[in-house]
Coordinates of C-alpha atoms in Angstrom, one line a residue:
X20 CA -8.6 -14.8 19.2
X21 CA -7.3 -11.6 20.6
X22 CA -8.0 -12.6 24.2
X23 CA -5.9 -15.8 23.8
X24 CA -2.9 -14.1 22.2
X25 CA -0.5 -11.9 24.2
X26 CA -0.1 -8.3 22.9
X27 CA 3.0 -7.3 21.0
X28 CA 4.6 -5.5 23.9
X29 CA 4.5 -8.7 26.0
X30 CA 5.9 -10.7 23.1
X31 CA 8.7 -8.2 22.6
X32 CA 9.5 -8.5 26.3
X33 CA 9.7 -12.3 26.1
X34 CA 12.1 -12.0 23.1
X35 CA 14.3 -9.6 25.1
X36 CA 14.4 -12.1 28.1
X37 CA 15.4 -14.9 25.7
X38 CA 18.2 -12.7 24.2
X39 CA 19.6 -11.1 27.4
X40 CA 19.0 -13.9 29.9
X41 CA 17.8 -11.3 32.5
X42 CA 14.3 -10.0 33.2
X43 CA 15.8 -6.8 34.6
X44 CA 17.9 -6.2 31.4
X45 CA 14.9 -7.0 29.3
X46 CA 12.8 -4.5 31.2
X47 CA 15.4 -1.8 30.7
X48 CA 15.5 -2.5 27.0
X49 CA 11.8 -2.2 26.5
X50 CA 11.5 0.8 28.8
X51 CA 9.6 -0.5 31.7
X52 CA 10.4 -1.3 35.4
X53 CA 11.4 -4.7 36.5
X54 CA 8.2 -5.2 38.6
X55 CA 6.2 -4.2 35.6
X56 CA 8.1 -6.8 33.5
X57 CA 7.5 -9.5 36.1
X58 CA 3.8 -8.7 36.1
X59 CA 3.6 -8.8 32.3
X60 CA 5.4 -12.2 32.2
X61 CA 3.0 -13.6 34.8
X62 CA 0.0 -12.3 32.9
X63 CA 1.3 -14.1 29.8
X64 CA 1.7 -17.3 31.7
X65 CA -1.8 -17.1 33.0
X66 CA -3.1 -16.2 29.6
X67 CA -1.4 -19.2 27.9
X68 CA -1.7 -21.6 30.8
X69 CA 2.0 -22.6 30.8
X70 CA 5.2 -21.4 32.6
X71 CA 7.4 -19.4 30.3
X72 CA 10.4 -18.2 32.4
X73 CA 12.3 -19.7 35.3
X74 CA 13.6 -17.0 37.6
X75 CA 16.7 -17.4 39.8
X76 CA 19.3 -15.2 41.5
X77 CA 21.6 -16.0 38.5
X78 CA 19.1 -14.7 36.0
X79 CA 16.1 -15.8 34.0
X80 CA 15.9 -18.6 31.5
X81 CA 13.1 -19.8 29.3
X82 CA 11.3 -23.0 30.0
X83 CA 10.9 -25.5 27.2
X84 CA 7.4 -24.1 26.6
X85 CA 8.9 -20.6 26.8
X86 CA 11.4 -21.4 24.1
X87 CA 8.7 -22.7 21.8
X88 CA 6.5 -19.7 22.5
X89 CA 9.5 -17.4 21.8
X90 CA 9.9 -18.9 18.4
X91 CA 6.2 -18.2 17.6
X92 CA 6.6 -14.7 19.2
X93 CA 9.5 -13.9 16.9
X94 CA 7.4 -14.7 13.8
X95 CA 4.5 -12.6 15.1
X96 CA 6.8 -9.6 15.9
X97 CA 8.5 -9.8 12.5
X98 CA 5.1 -9.9 10.8
X99 CA 4.0 -6.9 12.8
X100 CA 7.2 -5.0 11.9
X101 CA 6.6 -5.8 8.2
X102 CA 3.0 -4.6 8.6
X103 CA 4.2 -1.4 10.2
X104 CA 6.8 -0.8 7.5
X105 CA 4.2 -1.4 4.8
X106 CA 1.8 1.1 6.5
X107 CA 4.6 3.7 6.7
X108 CA 5.3 3.2 3.0
X109 CA 1.6 3.9 2.3
X110 CA 1.8 7.0 4.4
X111 CA 4.9 8.2 2.7
X112 CA 3.3 7.7 -0.7
X113 CA 0.2 9.6 0.5
X114 CA 2.3 12.4 1.9
X115 CA 4.3 12.7 -1.3
X116 CA 1.5 14.4 -3.1
X117 CA -1.6 16.5 -2.5
X118 CA -4.4 17.1 -5.1
X119 CA -6.5 20.1 -4.4
X120 CA -9.7 21.1 -6.2
X121 CA -11.0 24.7 -5.7
X122 CA -13.6 27.0 -7.2
X123 CA -12.2 29.9 -9.0
X124 CA -12.1 32.8 -6.5
X125 CA -10.5 30.6 -3.8
X126 CA -8.1 29.1 -6.3
X127 CA -6.9 32.4 -7.6
X128 CA -6.9 34.6 -4.6
X129 CA -6.7 32.6 -1.4
X130 CA -5.0 29.2 -2.1
X131 CA -1.7 30.6 -3.4
X132 CA -0.9 32.0 0.1
X133 CA -2.1 28.8 1.8
X134 CA 0.0 26.6 -0.5
X135 CA 3.1 28.7 0.1
X136 CA 2.7 28.2 3.8
X137 CA 2.2 24.5 3.3
X138 CA 5.4 24.3 1.2
X139 CA 7.3 25.7 4.2
X140 CA 6.0 22.9 6.3
X141 CA 6.2 20.1 3.7
X142 CA 8.8 21.0 1.1
X143 CA 8.8 17.4 -0.3
X144 CA 5.0 17.3 -1.0
X145 CA 4.1 17.8 -4.6
X146 CA 0.9 19.8 -4.9
X147 CA -1.4 20.0 -7.9
X148 CA -4.3 22.4 -8.1
X149 CA -7.4 21.8 -10.2
X150 CA -9.6 25.0 -10.6
X151 CA -13.2 24.8 -11.6
X152 CA -16.7 25.7 -10.4
X153 CA -18.2 24.3 -7.2
X154 CA -20.0 21.5 -9.0
X155 CA -16.7 20.3 -10.7
X156 CA -14.9 20.4 -7.3
X157 CA -17.5 18.1 -5.8
X158 CA -17.3 15.7 -8.7
X159 CA -13.5 15.5 -8.4
X160 CA -13.7 14.7 -4.7
X161 CA -16.4 12.1 -5.1
X162 CA -14.5 10.3 -8.0
X163 CA -11.2 10.3 -6.0
X164 CA -9.5 12.8 -8.3
X165 CA -8.8 15.2 -5.4
X166 CA -7.9 14.9 -1.8
X167 CA -9.3 18.2 -0.5
X168 CA -11.7 20.8 -2.1
X169 CA -12.8 24.4 -1.6
X170 CA -16.2 25.7 -2.7
X171 CA -18.1 29.0 -2.6
X172 CA -21.7 28.0 -3.0
X173 CA -24.6 28.3 -0.7
X174 CA -24.9 24.7 0.2
X175 CA -22.5 21.7 0.7
X176 CA -22.8 19.3 -2.3
X177 CA -24.3 15.9 -1.5
X178 CA -21.8 13.3 -0.3
X179 CA -19.3 15.9 1.2
X180 CA -18.5 17.1 4.7
X181 CA -17.3 20.6 5.2
X182 CA -16.0 23.3 7.4
X183 CA -16.1 27.1 6.9
X184 CA -12.6 28.5 6.4
X185 CA -13.4 32.1 5.4
X186 CA -16.1 34.6 4.6
X187 CA -16.6 36.7 1.5
X188 CA -18.9 39.4 0.1
X189 CA -20.0 39.8 -3.5
X190 CA -20.4 43.3 -5.0
X191 CA -21.8 44.8 -8.2
X192 CA -19.1 46.4 -10.3
X193 CA -18.9 48.1 -13.7
X194 CA -16.5 50.1 -15.7
X195 CA -16.3 53.9 -14.9
X196 CA -18.1 54.8 -18.2
X197 CA -21.2 52.7 -17.5
X198 CA -24.3 54.7 -16.4
X199 CA -24.5 52.8 -13.1
X200 CA -21.1 54.3 -12.1
X201 CA -22.6 57.8 -12.0
X202 CA -25.8 56.9 -10.1
X203 CA -26.5 58.8 -6.9
X204 CA -29.1 56.3 -5.6
X205 CA -28.4 52.6 -4.9
X206 CA -29.7 50.0 -7.3
X207 CA -32.8 48.1 -6.2
X208 CA -32.6 44.3 -6.0
X209 CA -35.4 44.2 -8.6
X210 CA -33.4 46.4 -11.0
X211 CA -30.3 44.2 -10.6
X212 CA -32.4 41.1 -11.1
X213 CA -33.9 42.4 -14.4
X214 CA -30.6 43.6 -15.9
X215 CA -28.5 41.3 -18.1
X216 CA -25.2 40.8 -16.4
X217 CA -21.8 39.3 -17.3
X218 CA -22.1 36.0 -15.4
X219 CA -20.1 32.9 -14.6
X220 CA -21.5 29.6 -15.9
X221 CA -24.2 27.6 -14.1
X222 CA -22.6 25.6 -11.3
X223 CA -20.4 28.3 -10.1
X224 CA -20.7 29.4 -6.4
X225 CA -20.9 33.1 -7.3
X226 CA -23.8 32.5 -9.6
X227 CA -25.6 30.3 -7.1
X228 CA -25.4 32.9 -4.3
X229 CA -26.5 35.8 -6.7
X230 CA -29.4 33.8 -8.1
X231 CA -30.6 32.8 -4.6
X232 CA -30.3 36.3 -3.3
X233 CA -32.3 37.8 -6.1
X234 CA -34.8 35.0 -6.7
X235 CA -33.8 34.7 -10.3
X236 CA -31.6 36.4 -12.9
X237 CA -32.2 37.9 -16.3
X238 CA -30.7 36.2 -19.3
X239 CA -26.9 36.7 -19.1
X240 CA -25.3 39.5 -21.2
X241 CA -22.3 37.2 -21.5
X242 CA -21.6 33.9 -19.8
X243 CA -18.0 33.1 -19.1
X244 CA -16.2 30.1 -17.4
X245 CA -13.7 32.0 -15.3
X246 CA -13.6 34.8 -12.7
X247 CA -10.7 36.4 -14.5
X248 CA -12.6 36.5 -17.8
X249 CA -15.7 38.0 -16.1
X250 CA -13.6 40.7 -14.6
X251 CA -11.8 41.5 -17.9
X252 CA -15.1 41.8 -19.7
X253 CA -16.3 44.3 -17.1
X254 CA -13.1 46.3 -17.2
X255 CA -13.4 46.4 -21.0
X256 CA -16.8 48.0 -20.7
X257 CA -19.0 45.0 -21.7
X258 CA -21.4 45.6 -18.8
X259 CA -21.9 45.1 -15.1
X260 CA -21.1 42.0 -13.2
X261 CA -21.1 40.6 -9.6
X262 CA -17.8 39.4 -8.2
X263 CA -16.0 38.8 -4.9
X264 CA -14.4 41.8 -3.2
X265 CA -11.2 39.7 -3.2
X266 CA -11.3 39.6 -7.0
X267 CA -11.8 43.3 -7.7
X268 CA -9.8 44.9 -4.9
X269 CA -7.0 46.2 -7.1
X270 CA -9.3 47.4 -9.9
X271 CA -11.4 49.3 -7.4
X272 CA -8.3 51.0 -5.9
X273 CA -7.3 52.4 -9.3
X274 CA -10.8 53.0 -10.6
X275 CA -10.7 50.5 -13.4
X276 CA -13.9 49.3 -11.9
X277 CA -16.5 51.1 -9.8
X278 CA -18.6 49.5 -7.0
X279 CA -22.3 50.0 -7.4
X280 CA -24.4 49.9 -4.1
X281 CA -27.5 47.8 -4.0
X282 CA -30.2 48.6 -1.5
X283 CA -31.4 45.9 1.0
X284 CA -29.4 43.1 -0.5
X285 CA -27.0 40.9 1.3
X286 CA -24.5 39.0 -0.8
X287 CA -22.2 37.5 1.8
X288 CA -21.2 33.9 1.6
X289 CA -19.2 31.3 3.4
X290 CA -16.1 29.7 1.8
X291 CA -15.8 26.1 2.7
X292 CA -13.2 23.3 2.7
X293 CA -14.9 20.0 1.6
X294 CA -14.0 16.3 1.5
X295 CA -15.9 13.0 1.0
X296 CA -18.3 12.3 3.9
X297 CA -16.7 10.2 6.6
X298 CA -13.1 10.6 5.3
X299 CA -11.6 13.4 7.4
X300 CA -8.5 14.8 5.7
X301 CA -5.1 13.3 6.7
X302 CA -1.5 14.0 6.0
X303 CA -0.9 17.1 3.8
X304 CA -4.6 17.6 3.3
X305 CA -5.1 17.9 7.1
X306 CA -2.1 20.3 7.3
X307 CA -3.5 22.5 4.5
X308 CA -6.9 22.6 6.2
X309 CA -5.2 23.7 9.5
X310 CA -3.4 26.5 7.7
X311 CA -6.6 27.9 6.2
X312 CA -8.0 28.4 9.7
X313 CA -5.0 30.1 11.4

């Protein structure tokens, strides 16, 4: 059908000719030159197989066929305007809110700054933040409960596309009174692997990275569901833990926690933004993604 129906620009030009009685005036109204307008009218006439406009030194008037086509054109243009208005309403509704799901470290230590920057750009967008482990973030995205997610694990969960937005390093920390705080030699990876630690729950990005790097972990000393709880337990002297440098920066500076070196062990990781495969972020989600990479 498309090859038999003039495009909207041509139909709008025809409506302008009918209203103004001048091809030149119609061209100026739609923002094209008079020769371009003449060419567009001739193209419509060839496409439809009928003459639409009679041109004379006194102006342009519609033929009988042109008047009939103009009536049809008016309905098509009005329908297109209604379509555009509806699409804009959908965009406005989408842009009025942003639902973000993020794993704990990102939610607590990186997203607040990013969201403040987004608010400066989009003050009318209401943002909600759902914090959980990387597995929970993936589930919320795949069930449509979130528009954009952030994870810390080694791999991208199935069904999601991703981009790296930051890098992070995990470190072993303990309270100053723990024997490890007074060690002269670094821990070995085997020693760390065999020691019960304060750990996040299964499904957390931090635990995934640590488990993969060590090839297995001892039974947890304590298993907690938030980064803040793990840190508080370590500060309270419950035992050693492994956390992001972002999380323990202040505690290390005032020696509420002490970093414990580990020989020949890399605990770096990528922090990723994620979204459902094939659905690149749009609107506020796209803007937030851009802010994370500036």
